[in-house]
């Protein structure tokens, strides 16, 4: 990752571990939630919004390789359980599949657009701040937590 190599002084080998740290934490988050008693979707909105937003901000603004890696791990842990829970809830609430299609489309669009957003912002703000700015995308999830009825 350019952030770790160019802004934190990490070697290419260490910086290449960042996606694995994120994906490993994403998987761990999903497995942990599966092992726990049912967690309300409302709580998952809050955890994903606050934890995911704070984690990616920490990854971008953390001053060391270790702090940035912790930020990527926190982001994965917080976001991991939400998408499967949303897909499950969508499938249960709409047998036609329209909600599942919508949730999938939005999540994949975010996956494709977020690197372009960071690239565009990094020319203006610098890469660390541009990456941290992705944390603001957690605010709609926090807002959803505030208005969700349970």
mmCIF file of N, CA and C in Angstrom:
data_model
loop_
_atom_site.group_PDB
_atom_site.id
_atom_site.type_symbol
_atom_site.label_atom_id
_atom_site.label_comp_id
_atom_site.label_asym_id
_atom_site.label_seq_id
_atom_site.Cartn_x
_atom_site.Cartn_y
_atom_site.Cartn_z
ATOM 1 N N UNK A 1 0.840 -1.179 0.000
ATOM 2 C CA UNK A 1 0.000 0.000 0.000
ATOM 3 C C UNK A 1 0.877 1.230 0.000
ATOM 4 N N UNK A 2 0.518 2.139 -0.862
ATOM 5 C CA UNK A 2 1.275 3.381 -0.972
ATOM 6 C C UNK A 2 1.330 4.144 0.336
ATOM 7 N N UNK A 3 0.247 4.139 1.084
ATOM 8 C CA UNK A 3 0.223 4.859 2.354
ATOM 9 C C UNK A 3 1.348 4.372 3.259
ATOM 10 N N UNK A 4 1.463 3.074 3.415
ATOM 11 C CA UNK A 4 2.465 2.539 4.337
ATOM 12 C C UNK A 4 3.879 2.702 3.816
ATOM 13 N N UNK A 5 4.084 2.523 2.520
ATOM 14 C CA UNK A 5 5.426 2.679 1.956
ATOM 15 C C UNK A 5 5.852 4.144 1.889
ATOM 16 N N UNK A 6 5.010 4.980 1.305
ATOM 17 C CA UNK A 6 5.395 6.368 1.047
ATOM 18 C C UNK A 6 5.248 7.295 2.244
ATOM 19 N N UNK A 7 4.328 6.996 3.154
ATOM 20 C CA UNK A 7 4.065 7.911 4.266
ATOM 21 C C UNK A 7 4.464 7.355 5.624
ATOM 22 N N UNK A 8 4.699 6.046 5.711
ATOM 23 C CA UNK A 8 5.065 5.449 6.999
ATOM 24 C C UNK A 8 6.435 4.772 6.957
ATOM 25 N N UNK A 9 7.036 4.697 5.761
ATOM 26 C CA UNK A 9 8.365 4.107 5.638
ATOM 27 C C UNK A 9 8.405 2.593 5.715
ATOM 28 N N UNK A 10 7.293 1.931 5.476
ATOM 29 C CA UNK A 10 7.255 0.468 5.533
ATOM 30 C C UNK A 10 7.923 -0.125 4.295
ATOM 31 N N UNK A 11 8.427 -1.332 4.458
ATOM 32 C CA UNK A 11 8.984 -2.043 3.318
ATOM 33 C C UNK A 11 7.821 -2.544 2.450
ATOM 34 N N UNK A 12 8.095 -2.878 1.190
ATOM 35 C CA UNK A 12 7.035 -3.430 0.348
ATOM 36 C C UNK A 12 6.406 -4.690 0.936
ATOM 37 N N UNK A 13 7.196 -5.530 1.580
ATOM 38 C CA UNK A 13 6.656 -6.754 2.173
ATOM 39 C C UNK A 13 5.665 -6.430 3.290
ATOM 40 N N UNK A 14 6.036 -5.510 4.160
ATOM 41 C CA UNK A 14 5.149 -5.137 5.271
ATOM 42 C C UNK A 14 3.903 -4.442 4.736
ATOM 43 N N UNK A 15 4.073 -3.525 3.811
ATOM 44 C CA UNK A 15 2.904 -2.793 3.302
ATOM 45 C C UNK A 15 1.951 -3.706 2.547
ATOM 46 N N UNK A 16 2.472 -4.755 1.936
ATOM 47 C CA UNK A 16 1.584 -5.681 1.223
ATOM 48 C C UNK A 16 0.732 -6.502 2.174
ATOM 49 N N UNK A 17 1.064 -6.497 3.453
ATOM 50 C CA UNK A 17 0.269 -7.221 4.443
ATOM 51 C C UNK A 17 -0.994 -6.464 4.836
ATOM 52 N N UNK A 18 -1.086 -5.177 4.548
ATOM 53 C CA UNK A 18 -2.247 -4.380 4.967
ATOM 54 C C UNK A 18 -3.573 -4.940 4.444
ATOM 55 N N UNK A 19 -3.702 -5.281 3.162
ATOM 56 C CA UNK A 19 -4.974 -5.870 2.718
ATOM 57 C C UNK A 19 -5.284 -7.193 3.422
ATOM 58 N N UNK A 20 -4.249 -7.982 3.725
ATOM 59 C CA UNK A 20 -4.469 -9.245 4.426
ATOM 60 C C UNK A 20 -4.934 -8.995 5.858
ATOM 61 N N UNK A 21 -4.394 -7.968 6.496
ATOM 62 C CA UNK A 21 -4.833 -7.615 7.848
ATOM 63 C C UNK A 21 -6.305 -7.224 7.815
ATOM 64 N N UNK A 22 -6.672 -6.379 6.849
ATOM 65 C CA UNK A 22 -8.066 -5.948 6.723
ATOM 66 C C UNK A 22 -8.991 -7.141 6.449
ATOM 67 N N UNK A 23 -8.645 -7.958 5.468
ATOM 68 C CA UNK A 23 -9.503 -9.089 5.097
ATOM 69 C C UNK A 23 -9.571 -10.133 6.212
ATOM 70 N N UNK A 24 -8.451 -10.364 6.892
ATOM 71 C CA UNK A 24 -8.468 -11.290 8.016
ATOM 72 C C UNK A 24 -9.387 -10.793 9.127
ATOM 73 N N UNK A 25 -9.331 -9.494 9.409
ATOM 74 C CA UNK A 25 -10.207 -8.917 10.427
ATOM 75 C C UNK A 25 -11.664 -8.927 9.971
ATOM 76 N N UNK A 26 -11.897 -8.710 8.691
ATOM 77 C CA UNK A 26 -13.253 -8.777 8.140
ATOM 78 C C UNK A 26 -13.841 -10.172 8.370
ATOM 79 N N UNK A 27 -13.051 -11.183 8.062
ATOM 80 C CA UNK A 27 -13.480 -12.568 8.276
ATOM 81 C C UNK A 27 -13.686 -12.848 9.762
ATOM 82 N N UNK A 28 -12.763 -12.399 10.587
ATOM 83 C CA UNK A 28 -12.887 -12.611 12.033
ATOM 84 C C UNK A 28 -14.154 -11.946 12.568
ATOM 85 N N UNK A 29 -14.447 -10.748 12.106
ATOM 86 C CA UNK A 29 -15.662 -10.052 12.539
ATOM 87 C C UNK A 29 -16.909 -10.841 12.202
ATOM 88 N N UNK A 30 -16.939 -11.414 11.017
ATOM 89 C CA UNK A 30 -18.098 -12.226 10.608
ATOM 90 C C UNK A 30 -18.218 -13.483 11.453
ATOM 91 N N UNK A 31 -17.090 -14.135 11.704
ATOM 92 C CA UNK A 31 -17.110 -15.368 12.495
ATOM 93 C C UNK A 31 -17.484 -15.098 13.951
ATOM 94 N N UNK A 32 -16.988 -14.018 14.505
ATOM 95 C CA UNK A 32 -17.307 -13.673 15.894
ATOM 96 C C UNK A 32 -18.800 -13.428 16.049
ATOM 97 N N UNK A 33 -19.379 -12.674 15.129
ATOM 98 C CA UNK A 33 -20.811 -12.374 15.214
ATOM 99 C C UNK A 33 -21.643 -13.644 15.047
ATOM 100 N N UNK A 34 -21.199 -14.561 14.203
ATOM 101 C CA UNK A 34 -21.920 -15.819 14.029
ATOM 102 C C UNK A 34 -21.913 -16.653 15.317
ATOM 103 N N UNK A 35 -20.848 -16.537 16.098
ATOM 104 C CA UNK A 35 -20.730 -17.321 17.325
ATOM 105 C C UNK A 35 -21.503 -16.704 18.492
ATOM 106 N N UNK A 36 -21.856 -15.443 18.389
ATOM 107 C CA UNK A 36 -22.561 -14.750 19.469
ATOM 108 C C UNK A 36 -24.071 -14.951 19.335
ATOM 109 N N UNK A 37 -24.799 -14.703 20.412
ATOM 110 C CA UNK A 37 -26.261 -14.670 20.269
ATOM 111 C C UNK A 37 -26.632 -13.568 19.271
ATOM 112 N N UNK A 38 -27.806 -13.675 18.714
ATOM 113 C CA UNK A 38 -28.242 -12.740 17.666
ATOM 114 C C UNK A 38 -28.063 -11.291 18.112
ATOM 115 N N UNK A 39 -27.340 -10.539 17.317
ATOM 116 C CA UNK A 39 -27.107 -9.119 17.582
ATOM 117 C C UNK A 39 -28.075 -8.329 16.702
ATOM 118 N N UNK A 40 -28.808 -7.385 17.277
ATOM 119 C CA UNK A 40 -29.748 -6.605 16.459
ATOM 120 C C UNK A 40 -29.029 -5.832 15.355
ATOM 121 N N UNK A 41 -29.681 -5.732 14.222
ATOM 122 C CA UNK A 41 -29.117 -5.003 13.094
ATOM 123 C C UNK A 41 -28.818 -3.557 13.477
ATOM 124 N N UNK A 42 -29.646 -2.984 14.313
ATOM 125 C CA UNK A 42 -29.443 -1.611 14.774
ATOM 126 C C UNK A 42 -28.064 -1.446 15.424
ATOM 127 N N UNK A 43 -27.678 -2.407 16.231
ATOM 128 C CA UNK A 43 -26.370 -2.354 16.896
ATOM 129 C C UNK A 43 -25.247 -2.485 15.862
ATOM 130 N N UNK A 44 -25.470 -3.329 14.854
ATOM 131 C CA UNK A 44 -24.451 -3.490 13.804
ATOM 132 C C UNK A 44 -24.250 -2.206 13.013
ATOM 133 N N UNK A 45 -25.318 -1.434 12.813
ATOM 134 C CA UNK A 45 -25.165 -0.128 12.155
ATOM 135 C C UNK A 45 -24.216 0.757 12.953
ATOM 136 N N UNK A 46 -24.415 0.796 14.253
ATOM 137 C CA UNK A 46 -23.587 1.651 15.103
ATOM 138 C C UNK A 46 -22.138 1.179 15.108
ATOM 139 N N UNK A 47 -21.936 -0.118 15.285
ATOM 140 C CA UNK A 47 -20.578 -0.657 15.315
ATOM 141 C C UNK A 47 -19.872 -0.416 13.977
ATOM 142 N N UNK A 48 -20.574 -0.667 12.878
ATOM 143 C CA UNK A 48 -19.970 -0.466 11.556
ATOM 144 C C UNK A 48 -19.694 1.010 11.297
ATOM 145 N N UNK A 49 -20.635 1.871 11.649
ATOM 146 C CA UNK A 49 -20.447 3.297 11.401
ATOM 147 C C UNK A 49 -19.331 3.902 12.221
ATOM 148 N N UNK A 50 -19.364 3.652 13.519
ATOM 149 C CA UNK A 50 -18.351 4.230 14.403
ATOM 150 C C UNK A 50 -17.021 3.489 14.260
ATOM 151 N N UNK A 51 -17.065 2.157 14.364
ATOM 152 C CA UNK A 51 -15.831 1.378 14.295
ATOM 153 C C UNK A 51 -15.165 1.433 12.934
ATOM 154 N N UNK A 52 -15.974 1.281 11.883
ATOM 155 C CA UNK A 52 -15.410 1.341 10.531
ATOM 156 C C UNK A 52 -14.880 2.723 10.202
ATOM 157 N N UNK A 53 -15.653 3.747 10.558
ATOM 158 C CA UNK A 53 -15.217 5.118 10.300
ATOM 159 C C UNK A 53 -13.972 5.482 11.084
ATOM 160 N N UNK A 54 -13.963 5.155 12.370
ATOM 161 C CA UNK A 54 -12.798 5.461 13.204
ATOM 162 C C UNK A 54 -11.584 4.639 12.782
ATOM 163 N N UNK A 55 -11.826 3.383 12.403
ATOM 164 C CA UNK A 55 -10.719 2.525 11.997
ATOM 165 C C UNK A 55 -10.010 3.029 10.749
ATOM 166 N N UNK A 56 -10.772 3.410 9.737
ATOM 167 C CA UNK A 56 -10.135 3.886 8.506
ATOM 168 C C UNK A 56 -9.489 5.250 8.716
ATOM 169 N N UNK A 57 -10.079 6.074 9.595
ATOM 170 C CA UNK A 57 -9.439 7.355 9.932
ATOM 171 C C UNK A 57 -8.115 7.103 10.648
ATOM 172 N N UNK A 58 -8.099 6.139 11.554
ATOM 173 C CA UNK A 58 -6.867 5.784 12.255
ATOM 174 C C UNK A 58 -5.823 5.251 11.278
ATOM 175 N N UNK A 59 -6.263 4.425 10.337
ATOM 176 C CA UNK A 59 -5.333 3.887 9.339
ATOM 177 C C UNK A 59 -4.704 5.020 8.527
ATOM 178 N N UNK A 60 -5.513 6.005 8.150
ATOM 179 C CA UNK A 60 -4.982 7.096 7.346
ATOM 180 C C UNK A 60 -4.129 8.076 8.127
ATOM 181 N N UNK A 61 -4.539 8.389 9.331
ATOM 182 C CA UNK A 61 -3.868 9.437 10.098
ATOM 183 C C UNK A 61 -2.871 8.910 11.120
ATOM 184 N N UNK A 62 -2.881 7.591 11.365
ATOM 185 C CA UNK A 62 -1.929 7.015 12.325
ATOM 186 C C UNK A 62 -0.511 7.303 11.877
ATOM 187 N N UNK A 63 0.340 7.630 12.796
ATOM 188 C CA UNK A 63 1.696 8.060 12.440
ATOM 189 C C UNK A 63 2.688 6.948 12.207
ATOM 190 N N UNK A 64 2.327 5.724 12.534
ATOM 191 C CA UNK A 64 3.268 4.615 12.370
ATOM 192 C C UNK A 64 2.610 3.482 11.584
ATOM 193 N N UNK A 65 3.442 2.578 11.147
ATOM 194 C CA UNK A 65 2.945 1.406 10.428
ATOM 195 C C UNK A 65 2.008 0.603 11.331
ATOM 196 N N UNK A 66 2.413 0.393 12.575
ATOM 197 C CA UNK A 66 1.607 -0.402 13.498
ATOM 198 C C UNK A 66 0.236 0.234 13.732
ATOM 199 N N UNK A 67 0.191 1.521 13.948
ATOM 200 C CA UNK A 67 -1.093 2.186 14.187
ATOM 201 C C UNK A 67 -1.979 2.103 12.942
ATOM 202 N N UNK A 68 -1.396 2.292 11.779
ATOM 203 C CA UNK A 68 -2.181 2.171 10.545
ATOM 204 C C UNK A 68 -2.713 0.753 10.376
ATOM 205 N N UNK A 69 -1.894 -0.253 10.667
ATOM 206 C CA UNK A 69 -2.345 -1.649 10.567
ATOM 207 C C UNK A 69 -3.474 -1.923 11.556
ATOM 208 N N UNK A 70 -3.363 -1.379 12.767
ATOM 209 C CA UNK A 70 -4.441 -1.528 13.746
ATOM 210 C C UNK A 70 -5.711 -0.888 13.201
ATOM 211 N N UNK A 71 -5.577 0.261 12.565
ATOM 212 C CA UNK A 71 -6.739 0.920 11.954
ATOM 213 C C UNK A 71 -7.404 0.054 10.898
ATOM 214 N N UNK A 72 -6.608 -0.591 10.049
ATOM 215 C CA UNK A 72 -7.181 -1.487 9.037
ATOM 216 C C UNK A 72 -7.887 -2.674 9.705
ATOM 217 N N UNK A 73 -7.302 -3.192 10.783
ATOM 218 C CA UNK A 73 -7.914 -4.321 11.489
ATOM 219 C C UNK A 73 -9.229 -3.909 12.140
ATOM 220 N N UNK A 74 -9.254 -2.754 12.778
ATOM 221 C CA UNK A 74 -10.491 -2.271 13.414
ATOM 222 C C UNK A 74 -11.578 -2.080 12.357
ATOM 223 N N UNK A 75 -11.198 -1.536 11.220
ATOM 224 C CA UNK A 75 -12.160 -1.335 10.135
ATOM 225 C C UNK A 75 -12.770 -2.661 9.701
ATOM 226 N N UNK A 76 -11.944 -3.672 9.494
ATOM 227 C CA UNK A 76 -12.437 -4.981 9.088
ATOM 228 C C UNK A 76 -13.326 -5.624 10.141
ATOM 229 N N UNK A 77 -12.902 -5.560 11.391
ATOM 230 C CA UNK A 77 -13.719 -6.134 12.464
ATOM 231 C C UNK A 77 -15.087 -5.477 12.547
ATOM 232 N N UNK A 78 -15.123 -4.167 12.387
ATOM 233 C CA UNK A 78 -16.381 -3.426 12.528
ATOM 234 C C UNK A 78 -17.306 -3.612 11.335
ATOM 235 N N UNK A 79 -16.756 -3.649 10.133
ATOM 236 C CA UNK A 79 -17.588 -3.730 8.928
ATOM 237 C C UNK A 79 -17.955 -5.157 8.540
ATOM 238 N N UNK A 80 -17.151 -6.121 8.942
ATOM 239 C CA UNK A 80 -17.342 -7.506 8.518
ATOM 240 C C UNK A 80 -18.738 -8.067 8.691
ATOM 241 N N UNK A 81 -19.355 -7.907 9.850
ATOM 242 C CA UNK A 81 -20.667 -8.527 10.054
ATOM 243 C C UNK A 81 -21.827 -7.828 9.345
ATOM 244 N N UNK A 82 -21.673 -6.578 8.944
ATOM 245 C CA UNK A 82 -22.826 -5.815 8.486
ATOM 246 C C UNK A 82 -23.388 -6.285 7.143
ATOM 247 N N UNK A 83 -22.564 -6.461 6.133
ATOM 248 C CA UNK A 83 -23.093 -6.804 4.802
ATOM 249 C C UNK A 83 -23.824 -8.149 4.804
ATOM 250 N N UNK A 84 -23.266 -9.207 5.405
ATOM 251 C CA UNK A 84 -24.050 -10.454 5.444
ATOM 252 C C UNK A 84 -25.374 -10.288 6.197
ATOM 253 N N UNK A 85 -25.353 -9.495 7.272
ATOM 254 C CA UNK A 85 -26.595 -9.272 8.027
ATOM 255 C C UNK A 85 -27.605 -8.510 7.183
ATOM 256 N N UNK A 86 -27.140 -7.504 6.438
ATOM 257 C CA UNK A 86 -28.052 -6.756 5.566
ATOM 258 C C UNK A 86 -28.618 -7.637 4.460
ATOM 259 N N UNK A 87 -27.780 -8.485 3.880
ATOM 260 C CA UNK A 87 -28.264 -9.380 2.827
ATOM 261 C C UNK A 87 -29.281 -10.379 3.380
ATOM 262 N N UNK A 88 -29.014 -10.903 4.557
ATOM 263 C CA UNK A 88 -29.940 -11.839 5.181
ATOM 264 C C UNK A 88 -31.274 -11.164 5.476
ATOM 265 N N UNK A 89 -31.206 -9.981 6.036
ATOM 266 C CA UNK A 89 -32.436 -9.241 6.368
ATOM 267 C C UNK A 89 -33.196 -8.879 5.095
ATOM 268 N N UNK A 90 -32.468 -8.482 4.064
ATOM 269 C CA UNK A 90 -33.106 -8.133 2.796
ATOM 270 C C UNK A 90 -33.820 -9.331 2.188
ATOM 271 N N UNK A 91 -33.168 -10.481 2.231
ATOM 272 C CA UNK A 91 -33.784 -11.696 1.669
ATOM 273 C C UNK A 91 -35.025 -12.095 2.449
ATOM 274 N N UNK A 92 -34.988 -11.925 3.773
ATOM 275 C CA UNK A 92 -36.143 -12.295 4.598
ATOM 276 C C UNK A 92 -37.309 -11.341 4.396
ATOM 277 N N UNK A 93 -37.005 -10.067 4.152
ATOM 278 C CA UNK A 93 -38.054 -9.052 4.021
ATOM 279 C C UNK A 93 -38.622 -8.921 2.612
ATOM 280 N N UNK A 94 -37.948 -9.496 1.614
ATOM 281 C CA UNK A 94 -38.389 -9.325 0.234
ATOM 282 C C UNK A 94 -38.092 -10.581 -0.583
ATOM 283 N N UNK A 95 -39.046 -11.497 -0.655
ATOM 284 C CA UNK A 95 -38.811 -12.737 -1.391
ATOM 285 C C UNK A 95 -38.577 -12.529 -2.893
ATOM 286 N N UNK A 96 -38.914 -11.365 -3.426
ATOM 287 C CA UNK A 96 -38.694 -11.123 -4.855
ATOM 288 C C UNK A 96 -37.216 -10.917 -5.179
ATOM 289 N N UNK A 97 -36.397 -10.602 -4.182
ATOM 290 C CA UNK A 97 -34.968 -10.408 -4.417
ATOM 291 C C UNK A 97 -34.567 -8.987 -4.736
ATOM 292 N N UNK A 98 -35.517 -8.075 -4.808
ATOM 293 C CA UNK A 98 -35.203 -6.689 -5.161
ATOM 294 C C UNK A 98 -34.306 -6.032 -4.122
ATOM 295 N N UNK A 99 -34.570 -6.266 -2.844
ATOM 296 C CA UNK A 99 -33.740 -5.657 -1.795
ATOM 297 C C UNK A 99 -32.325 -6.232 -1.804
ATOM 298 N N UNK A 100 -32.198 -7.536 -2.036
ATOM 299 C CA UNK A 100 -30.870 -8.150 -2.110
ATOM 300 C C UNK A 100 -30.097 -7.542 -3.278
ATOM 301 N N UNK A 101 -30.767 -7.374 -4.396
ATOM 302 C CA UNK A 101 -30.142 -6.750 -5.554
ATOM 303 C C UNK A 101 -29.673 -5.336 -5.200
ATOM 304 N N UNK A 102 -30.498 -4.590 -4.520
ATOM 305 C CA UNK A 102 -30.147 -3.220 -4.152
ATOM 306 C C UNK A 102 -28.968 -3.153 -3.193
ATOM 307 N N UNK A 103 -28.984 -3.992 -2.154
ATOM 308 C CA UNK A 103 -27.884 -4.005 -1.188
ATOM 309 C C UNK A 103 -26.585 -4.420 -1.880
ATOM 310 N N UNK A 104 -26.645 -5.442 -2.716
ATOM 311 C CA UNK A 104 -25.452 -5.904 -3.437
ATOM 312 C C UNK A 104 -24.911 -4.829 -4.362
ATOM 313 N N UNK A 105 -25.793 -4.162 -5.079
ATOM 314 C CA UNK A 105 -25.369 -3.115 -6.011
ATOM 315 C C UNK A 105 -24.704 -1.963 -5.272
ATOM 316 N N UNK A 106 -25.292 -1.546 -4.171
ATOM 317 C CA UNK A 106 -24.712 -0.436 -3.399
ATOM 318 C C UNK A 106 -23.349 -0.838 -2.828
ATOM 319 N N UNK A 107 -23.239 -2.039 -2.275
ATOM 320 C CA UNK A 107 -21.964 -2.436 -1.676
ATOM 321 C C UNK A 107 -20.866 -2.580 -2.731
ATOM 322 N N UNK A 108 -21.181 -3.164 -3.874
ATOM 323 C CA UNK A 108 -20.167 -3.290 -4.922
ATOM 324 C C UNK A 108 -19.832 -1.938 -5.559
ATOM 325 N N UNK A 109 -20.787 -1.055 -5.646
ATOM 326 C CA UNK A 109 -20.508 0.288 -6.156
ATOM 327 C C UNK A 109 -19.529 1.000 -5.232
ATOM 328 N N UNK A 110 -19.746 0.886 -3.934
ATOM 329 C CA UNK A 110 -18.814 1.469 -2.971
ATOM 330 C C UNK A 110 -17.425 0.868 -3.090
ATOM 331 N N UNK A 111 -17.355 -0.439 -3.325
ATOM 332 C CA UNK A 111 -16.076 -1.119 -3.490
ATOM 333 C C UNK A 111 -15.313 -0.574 -4.701
ATOM 334 N N UNK A 112 -16.035 -0.280 -5.774
ATOM 335 C CA UNK A 112 -15.412 0.219 -6.993
ATOM 336 C C UNK A 112 -15.108 1.717 -6.899
ATOM 337 N N UNK A 113 -15.998 2.487 -6.300
ATOM 338 C CA UNK A 113 -15.866 3.944 -6.282
ATOM 339 C C UNK A 113 -14.878 4.447 -5.224
ATOM 340 N N UNK A 114 -14.762 3.752 -4.097
ATOM 341 C CA UNK A 114 -13.925 4.281 -3.013
ATOM 342 C C UNK A 114 -12.459 4.490 -3.407
ATOM 343 N N UNK A 115 -11.811 3.600 -4.167
ATOM 344 C CA UNK A 115 -10.436 3.912 -4.580
ATOM 345 C C UNK A 115 -10.362 5.155 -5.481
ATOM 346 N N UNK A 116 -11.370 5.332 -6.326
ATOM 347 C CA UNK A 116 -11.377 6.518 -7.180
ATOM 348 C C UNK A 116 -11.585 7.780 -6.349
ATOM 349 N N UNK A 117 -12.421 7.685 -5.333
ATOM 350 C CA UNK A 117 -12.650 8.811 -4.439
ATOM 351 C C UNK A 117 -11.362 9.171 -3.701
ATOM 352 N N UNK A 118 -10.678 8.173 -3.169
ATOM 353 C CA UNK A 118 -9.417 8.426 -2.468
ATOM 354 C C UNK A 118 -8.390 9.021 -3.423
ATOM 355 N N UNK A 119 -8.310 8.497 -4.638
ATOM 356 C CA UNK A 119 -7.360 9.043 -5.612
ATOM 357 C C UNK A 119 -7.658 10.504 -5.918
ATOM 358 N N UNK A 120 -8.932 10.821 -6.124
ATOM 359 C CA UNK A 120 -9.293 12.211 -6.402
ATOM 360 C C UNK A 120 -9.006 13.135 -5.231
ATOM 361 N N UNK A 121 -9.343 12.683 -4.039
ATOM 362 C CA UNK A 121 -9.105 13.511 -2.853
ATOM 363 C C UNK A 121 -7.631 13.630 -2.499
ATOM 364 N N UNK A 122 -6.836 12.594 -2.817
ATOM 365 C CA UNK A 122 -5.428 12.623 -2.421
ATOM 366 C C UNK A 122 -4.639 13.701 -3.146
ATOM 367 N N UNK A 123 -5.049 14.049 -4.362
ATOM 368 C CA UNK A 123 -4.390 15.145 -5.055
ATOM 369 C C UNK A 123 -4.635 16.478 -4.376
ATOM 370 N N UNK A 124 -5.721 16.570 -3.702
ATOM 371 C CA UNK A 124 -6.121 17.807 -3.029
ATOM 372 C C UNK A 124 -5.692 17.829 -1.558
ATOM 373 N N UNK A 125 -5.895 16.701 -0.869
ATOM 374 C CA UNK A 125 -5.665 16.655 0.578
ATOM 375 C C UNK A 125 -4.420 15.878 0.993
ATOM 376 N N UNK A 126 -3.866 15.090 0.085
ATOM 377 C CA UNK A 126 -2.797 14.170 0.443
ATOM 378 C C UNK A 126 -3.408 12.807 0.764
ATOM 379 N N UNK A 127 -2.654 11.758 0.538
ATOM 380 C CA UNK A 127 -3.174 10.398 0.695
ATOM 381 C C UNK A 127 -3.637 10.074 2.114
ATOM 382 N N UNK A 128 -2.875 10.395 3.166
ATOM 383 C CA UNK A 128 -3.350 10.035 4.511
ATOM 384 C C UNK A 128 -4.705 10.664 4.865
ATOM 385 N N UNK A 129 -4.884 11.926 4.557
ATOM 386 C CA UNK A 129 -6.148 12.601 4.884
ATOM 387 C C UNK A 129 -7.271 12.102 3.976
ATOM 388 N N UNK A 130 -6.955 11.851 2.712
ATOM 389 C CA UNK A 130 -7.976 11.331 1.790
ATOM 390 C C UNK A 130 -8.482 9.973 2.259
ATOM 391 N N UNK A 131 -7.582 9.109 2.700
ATOM 392 C CA UNK A 131 -8.004 7.803 3.209
ATOM 393 C C UNK A 131 -8.827 7.970 4.481
ATOM 394 N N UNK A 132 -8.382 8.845 5.366
ATOM 395 C CA UNK A 132 -9.122 9.095 6.608
ATOM 396 C C UNK A 132 -10.514 9.664 6.326
ATOM 397 N N UNK A 133 -10.639 10.432 5.244
ATOM 398 C CA UNK A 133 -11.935 11.020 4.887
ATOM 399 C C UNK A 133 -12.985 9.952 4.596
ATOM 400 N N UNK A 134 -12.556 8.761 4.212
ATOM 401 C CA UNK A 134 -13.514 7.666 4.003
ATOM 402 C C UNK A 134 -14.280 7.358 5.288
ATOM 403 N N UNK A 135 -13.695 7.706 6.419
ATOM 404 C CA UNK A 135 -14.373 7.500 7.691
ATOM 405 C C UNK A 135 -15.686 8.241 7.780
ATOM 406 N N UNK A 136 -15.805 9.327 7.042
ATOM 407 C CA UNK A 136 -17.061 10.080 7.030
ATOM 408 C C UNK A 136 -18.202 9.272 6.424
ATOM 409 N N UNK A 137 -17.861 8.268 5.620
ATOM 410 C CA UNK A 137 -18.896 7.436 5.023
ATOM 411 C C UNK A 137 -19.588 6.549 6.063
ATOM 412 N N UNK A 138 -19.030 6.484 7.264
ATOM 413 C CA UNK A 138 -19.683 5.764 8.344
ATOM 414 C C UNK A 138 -20.825 6.540 8.977
ATOM 415 N N UNK A 139 -20.868 7.839 8.741
ATOM 416 C CA UNK A 139 -21.908 8.662 9.360
ATOM 417 C C UNK A 139 -23.333 8.256 8.974
ATOM 418 N N UNK A 140 -23.606 7.891 7.716
ATOM 419 C CA UNK A 140 -24.970 7.425 7.418
ATOM 420 C C UNK A 140 -25.371 6.179 8.210
ATOM 421 N N UNK A 141 -24.413 5.310 8.521
ATOM 422 C CA UNK A 141 -24.728 4.135 9.326
ATOM 423 C C UNK A 141 -25.062 4.532 10.763
ATOM 424 N N UNK A 142 -24.337 5.506 11.292
ATOM 425 C CA UNK A 142 -24.633 6.001 12.636
ATOM 426 C C UNK A 142 -26.006 6.660 12.641
ATOM 427 N N UNK A 143 -26.307 7.415 11.592
ATOM 428 C CA UNK A 143 -27.628 8.039 11.483
ATOM 429 C C UNK A 143 -28.710 6.965 11.392
ATOM 430 N N UNK A 144 -28.436 5.909 10.655
ATOM 431 C CA UNK A 144 -29.399 4.814 10.538
ATOM 432 C C UNK A 144 -29.633 4.165 11.908
ATOM 433 N N UNK A 145 -28.575 4.033 12.695
ATOM 434 C CA UNK A 145 -28.712 3.512 14.051
ATOM 435 C C UNK A 145 -29.653 4.407 14.858
ATOM 436 N N UNK A 146 -29.506 5.701 14.687
ATOM 437 C CA UNK A 146 -30.312 6.645 15.463
ATOM 438 C C UNK A 146 -31.799 6.574 15.112
ATOM 439 N N UNK A 147 -32.127 6.223 13.873
ATOM 440 C CA UNK A 147 -33.543 6.218 13.465
ATOM 441 C C UNK A 147 -34.145 4.826 13.352
ATOM 442 N N UNK A 148 -33.299 3.765 13.376
ATOM 443 C CA UNK A 148 -33.800 2.393 13.251
ATOM 444 C C UNK A 148 -34.654 2.040 14.464
ATOM 445 N N UNK A 149 -35.761 1.403 14.222
ATOM 446 C CA UNK A 149 -36.702 1.055 15.312
ATOM 447 C C UNK A 149 -36.363 -0.237 16.011
ATOM 448 N N UNK A 150 -35.477 -1.021 15.463
ATOM 449 C CA UNK A 150 -35.012 -2.265 16.083
ATOM 450 C C UNK A 150 -35.251 -3.437 15.241
#
